[in-house]
mmCIF file of C-alpha atoms in Angstrom:
data_model
loop_
_atom_site.group_PDB
_atom_site.id
_atom_site.type_symbol
_atom_site.label_atom_id
_atom_site.label_comp_id
_atom_site.label_asym_id
_atom_site.label_seq_id
_atom_site.Cartn_x
_atom_site.Cartn_y
_atom_site.Cartn_z
ATOM 1 C CA SER A 1 87.211 94.890 77.602
ATOM 2 C CA VAL A 2 86.531 96.040 81.156
ATOM 3 C CA GLU A 3 89.670 94.334 82.478
ATOM 4 C CA THR A 4 91.825 96.039 79.830
ATOM 5 C CA ASP A 5 90.328 99.420 80.724
ATOM 6 C CA THR A 6 91.115 98.842 84.406
ATOM 7 C CA ILE A 7 94.707 97.898 83.597
ATOM 8 C CA MET A 8 95.207 100.895 81.322
ATOM 9 C CA TYR A 9 93.724 103.342 83.819
ATOM 10 C CA GLY A 10 95.762 101.732 86.584
ATOM 11 C CA ALA A 11 98.981 102.248 84.638
ATOM 12 C CA ALA A 12 98.058 105.871 83.978
ATOM 13 C CA VAL A 13 97.227 106.570 87.641
ATOM 14 C CA SER A 14 100.485 104.897 88.678
ATOM 15 C CA ALA A 15 102.415 107.091 86.231
ATOM 16 C CA CYS A 16 100.725 110.160 87.737
ATOM 17 C CA GLU A 17 101.780 109.008 91.194
ATOM 18 C CA LYS A 18 105.407 108.608 90.128
ATOM 19 C CA GLY A 19 105.304 112.013 88.431
ATOM 20 C CA ARG A 20 103.669 113.659 91.456
ATOM 21 C CA GLN A 21 100.649 114.636 89.379
ATOM 22 C CA TRP A 22 97.992 114.189 92.054
ATOM 23 C CA ALA A 23 95.312 116.224 90.256
ATOM 24 C CA TRP A 24 95.635 114.097 87.122
ATOM 25 C CA ALA A 25 95.524 110.930 89.217
ATOM 26 C CA LEU A 26 92.257 112.114 90.782
ATOM 27 C CA GLN A 27 90.817 113.041 87.388
ATOM 28 C CA LEU A 28 91.622 109.613 85.988
ATOM 29 C CA LEU A 29 89.974 107.988 88.988
ATOM 30 C CA ARG A 30 86.880 110.171 88.468
ATOM 31 C CA ASP A 31 86.837 109.201 84.785
ATOM 32 C CA MET A 32 86.925 105.530 85.805
ATOM 33 C CA VAL A 33 83.969 105.944 88.158
ATOM 34 C CA ASP A 34 82.004 108.059 85.662
ATOM 35 C CA GLY A 35 82.691 105.528 82.904
ATOM 36 C CA SER A 36 81.766 102.547 85.092
ATOM 37 C CA VAL A 37 85.300 101.157 84.858
ATOM 38 C CA GLU A 38 86.088 98.890 87.797
ATOM 39 C CA THR A 39 88.416 100.400 90.388
ATOM 40 C CA ASP A 40 90.508 98.413 92.819
ATOM 41 C CA THR A 41 92.799 98.727 95.813
ATOM 42 C CA ILE A 42 95.928 99.171 93.686
ATOM 43 C CA ILE A 43 94.479 102.083 91.723
ATOM 44 C CA TYR A 44 93.230 103.824 94.857
ATOM 45 C CA ASN A 45 96.613 103.224 96.521
ATOM 46 C CA ALA A 46 98.397 104.912 93.626
ATOM 47 C CA ALA A 47 96.045 107.906 93.765
ATOM 48 C CA ILE A 48 96.377 108.213 97.553
ATOM 49 C CA SER A 49 100.165 107.941 97.242
ATOM 50 C CA ALA A 50 100.147 110.708 94.622
ATOM 51 C CA CYS A 51 98.253 112.901 97.100
ATOM 52 C CA GLU A 52 100.644 111.917 99.889
ATOM 53 C CA LYS A 53 103.718 112.857 97.842
ATOM 54 C CA CYS A 54 102.227 116.289 97.143
ATOM 55 C CA VAL A 55 100.978 116.839 100.714
ATOM 56 C CA GLU A 56 97.350 116.801 99.596
ATOM 57 C CA TRP A 57 96.156 115.078 102.769
ATOM 58 C CA VAL A 58 92.554 116.256 102.478
ATOM 59 C CA TRP A 59 92.241 114.524 99.105
ATOM 60 C CA ALA A 60 93.999 111.425 100.427
ATOM 61 C CA LEU A 61 91.375 111.152 103.177
ATOM 62 C CA GLN A 62 88.574 111.759 100.678
ATOM 63 C CA LEU A 63 89.836 108.851 98.576
ATOM 64 C CA LEU A 64 90.042 106.673 101.658
ATOM 65 C CA ARG A 65 86.390 107.488 102.436
ATOM 66 C CA GLU A 66 85.439 106.659 98.852
ATOM 67 C CA MET A 67 87.115 103.275 99.209
ATOM 68 C CA VAL A 68 84.998 102.520 102.263
ATOM 69 C CA ASP A 69 81.810 103.782 100.594
ATOM 70 C CA SER A 70 82.535 101.764 97.431
ATOM 71 C CA GLN A 71 83.547 98.695 99.429
ATOM 72 C CA VAL A 72 87.040 98.637 97.922
ATOM 73 C CA ASP A 73 89.427 96.760 100.209
ATOM 74 C CA ARG A 74 92.046 98.787 102.050
ATOM 75 C CA ASN A 75 95.453 97.397 102.907
ATOM 76 C CA THR A 76 98.618 98.408 104.715
ATOM 77 C CA ILE A 77 99.797 100.459 101.728
ATOM 78 C CA THR A 78 96.509 102.377 101.650
ATOM 79 C CA CYS A 79 96.669 103.234 105.313
ATOM 80 C CA SER A 80 100.359 104.011 105.350
ATOM 81 C CA ALA A 81 100.004 106.497 102.484
ATOM 82 C CA ALA A 82 96.978 108.183 104.079
ATOM 83 C CA VAL A 83 98.676 108.435 107.493
ATOM 84 C CA SER A 84 101.839 109.782 105.849
ATOM 85 C CA ALA A 85 99.815 112.368 103.897
ATOM 86 C CA CYS A 86 98.266 113.623 107.137
ATOM 87 C CA ASP A 87 101.649 113.663 108.856
ATOM 88 C CA LYS A 88 103.318 115.599 106.034
ATOM 89 C CA GLY A 89 100.432 118.066 106.046
ATOM 90 C CA GLY A 90 100.826 118.727 109.751
ATOM 91 C CA ALA A 91 97.548 116.991 110.539
ATOM 92 C CA TRP A 92 99.202 114.678 113.042
ATOM 93 C CA ALA A 93 96.041 114.321 115.170
ATOM 94 C CA LEU A 94 94.190 112.979 112.125
ATOM 95 C CA ALA A 95 97.148 110.715 111.352
ATOM 96 C CA LEU A 96 96.932 109.213 114.837
ATOM 97 C CA GLN A 97 93.151 108.854 114.597
ATOM 98 C CA LEU A 98 93.434 107.149 111.222
ATOM 99 C CA PHE A 99 96.123 104.811 112.519
ATOM 100 C CA SER A 100 93.874 103.881 115.435
ATOM 101 C CA GLU A 101 90.857 103.310 113.163
ATOM 102 C CA MET A 102 92.873 101.082 110.876
ATOM 103 C CA ALA A 103 94.021 98.993 113.823
ATOM 104 C CA ASP A 104 90.405 98.668 114.975
ATOM 105 C CA VAL A 105 89.260 97.255 111.614
ATOM 106 C CA ARG A 106 92.421 95.134 111.330
ATOM 107 C CA VAL A 107 93.594 96.349 107.960
ATOM 108 C CA GLU A 108 96.209 93.973 106.556
#
């Protein structure tokens, strides 16, 4: 079922995050989109966190944009991971801009 697929992919993306396997997390997310498997905030958060842990801030921001484009809700965890990815990557100006944007749209 679609719900089972989402849960299984979510567990796999989460495992990639914990193992700092950002590229695999992104590939799984791509496979979900290509296979028309429903994505959600939790799965995107895990993928963004995987990027954050590996200082892949450009990819973290790309995923954040995809969330907006796909109308997937963002939350505090999403924004915190993206801001942290930018900070760790030395892109502090982008981190501040992102923080400001998130405050403007009142992400909870």
